[in-house]
Amino acid sequence: MSTSERDRFETRAIHAGQTPDPQNGAVMTPVYLTSTYKQDWPAELKDGYDYSRTKNPTRTALEENLAALEGAAWGLGFASGMAAVNALMGRLVPGDHVVAGNDLYGGTYRIFARVFERYGIGFTYVDTTEAENVRAAMTDATRYVFVETPSNPLLRVTDLAAVGRVARAGGAQLVVDNTFATPYLQSPLEHGADVVVHSLTKYLGGHSDVVGGALVGNDEALREELAFLQNSVGGQLGPMDAFLVLRGTKTLAVRMDRHVANAERLAAYLQEHPAVETVIYPGLESHPQHEVAKRQMRGFGGMVSFELRGGVEAGNRFAASTRIFTLAESLGGVESLVEVPPSMTHASIPAEQRRAAGLNDGLVRLSVGIEHVDDLVADVEQALEKAVPALARS
Ligand SMILES: *Cc1c(COP(=O)(O)O)cnc(C)c1O
């Protein structure tokens, strides 16, 4: 690795895992479009490279880069966030149990409920913002406590140190999906997590042009188990995609600073608007876990959720009326996006279960991009006027 652990985040982001090519000095990591590698003698490998499902130099560069960003010993790149979750779940056997947040990315809930339940793995979903809920849900068979913080889409913040203690006391590992915060704003391994999950598709890629996932951690035995699954099951990240994410992580710090500043401004604006019923943003003092967020995060993120007076109808009208915010799933790219989770990203969670978890049908979620913030505020303002004409401010 070309960087030292003493280098700061921005420096590691640009250099970790990447050294100029020793043959020709190329500064950028090449996209190694090769499936196989020449051996000089049978089974005598150069640096462990024999086949690209197992290992590819562009993916290795990204894996080292991601490890450096999380302050971790290792990273593993997967074809998507869900492929990363799938590899993690591949360690479990029938009868094992997982305690998971009740406010998870819809696809994570779906792979648990519709794939792994069929394999005899049990799941209990709780509000993980109270560590006591996690403790009460754990059994002798609990292997993972699986937490998203801030969660998607309700932006609930879980106290990782507290939940980590509960997990360890019960002999389980703490898995943290750090997609929303990114390693720039939150370091789950420092707070007791055993494995960090990422959807690279979001802020780490950062340009809405690649789908990828990762697992990051410190324990070497765990790395070996997960690398075995990565290689055995497949689902690893391709070299072109690894290159795109490497390009994204170089600017993560500057992008996140702008995402956070823009989101803070929009959250404050929405909070004052008469057409808005509630705003959810960890940076607002009104957020129920604002204090935990201040302790655990270095910034409050670029996601803002809110409900309008006028419920589902108003929310849908808002989402269809924005000019700069594009109505689309996903998040974390430079461009602003708007979506309505109950009928889009979270439609795979049954309606009753959604409502029981506090995810109301009228919720609107913004992925605040890095456009000029005045343009974003103006766009939200005009869309609010169309969504709730009676309560428009002007
Ligand atoms: C998108 C997302 C995932 C899934 O990642 P993919 O790359 O879409 O497979 C998992 N967790 C969170 C929080 C996400 O936003």
PDB file of N, CA and C and ligand atoms in Angstrom, residues 80-83 105 108 148 152 177 179-180 199-202 211-213 331, ligand 1:
ATOM      1  N   SER A  80     -22.610  -6.378  -5.887  1.00  0.00           N
ATOM      2  CA  SER A  80     -23.642  -5.449  -5.409  1.00  0.00           C
ATOM      3  C   SER A  80     -23.647  -5.503  -3.888  1.00  0.00           C
ATOM      4  N   GLY A  81     -24.338  -4.556  -3.283  1.00  0.00           N
ATOM      5  CA  GLY A  81     -24.500  -4.607  -1.834  1.00  0.00           C
ATOM      6  C   GLY A  81     -25.178  -5.906  -1.424  1.00  0.00           C
ATOM      7  N   MET A  82     -26.155  -6.339  -2.214  1.00  0.00           N
ATOM      8  CA  MET A  82     -26.867  -7.566  -1.862  1.00  0.00           C
ATOM      9  C   MET A  82     -25.971  -8.798  -1.989  1.00  0.00           C
ATOM     10  N   ALA A  83     -25.045  -8.803  -2.949  1.00  0.00           N
ATOM     11  CA  ALA A  83     -24.107  -9.929  -3.059  1.00  0.00           C
ATOM     12  C   ALA A  83     -23.206  -9.972  -1.825  1.00  0.00           C
ATOM     13  N   TYR A 105     -32.969  -1.334   4.551  1.00  0.00           N
ATOM     14  CA  TYR A 105     -33.108  -1.284   3.100  1.00  0.00           C
ATOM     15  C   TYR A 105     -34.030  -2.434   2.660  1.00  0.00           C
ATOM     16  N   THR A 108     -32.526  -5.779   1.632  1.00  0.00           N
ATOM     17  CA  THR A 108     -31.926  -6.560   2.717  1.00  0.00           C
ATOM     18  C   THR A 108     -33.025  -7.342   3.429  1.00  0.00           C
ATOM     19  N   GLU A 148     -28.539  -1.020  10.480  1.00  0.00           N
ATOM     20  CA  GLU A 148     -28.287   0.054   9.520  1.00  0.00           C
ATOM     21  C   GLU A 148     -28.352   1.356  10.295  1.00  0.00           C
ATOM     22  N   ASN A 152     -32.554   3.327   6.686  1.00  0.00           N
ATOM     23  CA  ASN A 152     -33.160   3.681   5.400  1.00  0.00           C
ATOM     24  C   ASN A 152     -34.630   3.270   5.447  1.00  0.00           C
ATOM     25  N   ASP A 177     -24.385  -1.861   8.366  1.00  0.00           N
ATOM     26  CA  ASP A 177     -24.493  -1.335   7.009  1.00  0.00           C
ATOM     27  C   ASP A 177     -24.197   0.159   7.089  1.00  0.00           C
ATOM     28  N   THR A 179     -23.698   2.244   4.570  1.00  0.00           N
ATOM     29  CA  THR A 179     -23.928   2.863   3.265  1.00  0.00           C
ATOM     30  C   THR A 179     -24.344   4.330   3.380  1.00  0.00           C
ATOM     31  N   PHE A 180     -25.246   4.634   4.318  1.00  0.00           N
ATOM     32  CA  PHE A 180     -25.771   6.006   4.392  1.00  0.00           C
ATOM     33  C   PHE A 180     -24.733   6.990   4.927  1.00  0.00           C
ATOM     34  N   SER A 199     -23.063  -0.725   0.241  1.00  0.00           N
ATOM     35  CA  SER A 199     -23.475  -0.688  -1.142  1.00  0.00           C
ATOM     36  C   SER A 199     -22.590   0.365  -1.792  1.00  0.00           C
ATOM     37  N   LEU A 200     -21.654  -0.071  -2.634  1.00  0.00           N
ATOM     38  CA  LEU A 200     -20.743   0.865  -3.306  1.00  0.00           C
ATOM     39  C   LEU A 200     -21.480   1.696  -4.345  1.00  0.00           C
ATOM     40  N   THR A 201     -22.680   1.209  -4.692  1.00  0.00           N
ATOM     41  CA  THR A 201     -23.554   1.875  -5.659  1.00  0.00           C
ATOM     42  C   THR A 201     -23.881   3.309  -5.243  1.00  0.00           C
ATOM     43  N   LYS A 202     -23.810   3.579  -3.961  1.00  0.00           N
ATOM     44  CA  LYS A 202     -24.314   4.846  -3.436  1.00  0.00           C
ATOM     45  C   LYS A 202     -23.187   5.878  -3.348  1.00  0.00           C
ATOM     46  N   VAL A 211     -22.920  -0.446 -10.001  1.00  0.00           N
ATOM     47  CA  VAL A 211     -23.524  -1.199  -8.894  1.00  0.00           C
ATOM     48  C   VAL A 211     -22.412  -2.056  -8.277  1.00  0.00           C
ATOM     49  N   GLY A 212     -22.273  -1.976  -6.966  1.00  0.00           N
ATOM     50  CA  GLY A 212     -21.239  -2.764  -6.298  1.00  0.00           C
ATOM     51  C   GLY A 212     -21.483  -2.842  -4.810  1.00  0.00           C
ATOM     52  N   GLY A 213     -20.760  -3.735  -4.152  1.00  0.00           N
ATOM     53  CA  GLY A 213     -20.903  -3.888  -2.703  1.00  0.00           C
ATOM     54  C   GLY A 213     -19.585  -4.294  -2.085  1.00  0.00           C
ATOM     55  N   LEU A 331     -29.564   6.411  -4.366  1.00  0.00           N
ATOM     56  CA  LEU A 331     -29.135   7.574  -3.593  1.00  0.00           C
ATOM     57  C   LEU A 331     -27.626   7.694  -3.670  1.00  0.00           C
TER      58      LEU A 331
HETATM   59  C1  LIG B   1     -28.771   0.147  -1.871  1.00  0.00           C
HETATM   60  C2  LIG B   1     -28.546  -0.378  -0.518  1.00  0.00           C
HETATM   61  C3  LIG B   1     -28.213  -1.713  -0.317  1.00  0.00           C
HETATM   62  C4  LIG B   1     -28.120  -2.706  -1.454  1.00  0.00           C
HETATM   63  O1  LIG B   1     -27.051  -2.430  -2.292  1.00  0.00           O
HETATM   64  P1  LIG B   1     -27.070  -2.773  -3.884  1.00  0.00           P
HETATM   65  O2  LIG B   1     -25.765  -2.259  -4.331  1.00  0.00           O
HETATM   66  O3  LIG B   1     -28.239  -2.071  -4.471  1.00  0.00           O
HETATM   67  O4  LIG B   1     -27.207  -4.239  -3.986  1.00  0.00           O
HETATM   68  C5  LIG B   1     -27.982  -2.142   0.980  1.00  0.00           C
HETATM   69  N1  LIG B   1     -28.093  -1.300   2.012  1.00  0.00           N
HETATM   70  C6  LIG B   1     -28.419  -0.008   1.861  1.00  0.00           C
HETATM   71  C7  LIG B   1     -28.520   0.885   3.044  1.00  0.00           C
HETATM   72  C8  LIG B   1     -28.658   0.504   0.594  1.00  0.00           C
HETATM   73  O5  LIG B   1     -29.002   1.776   0.438  1.00  0.00           O
END
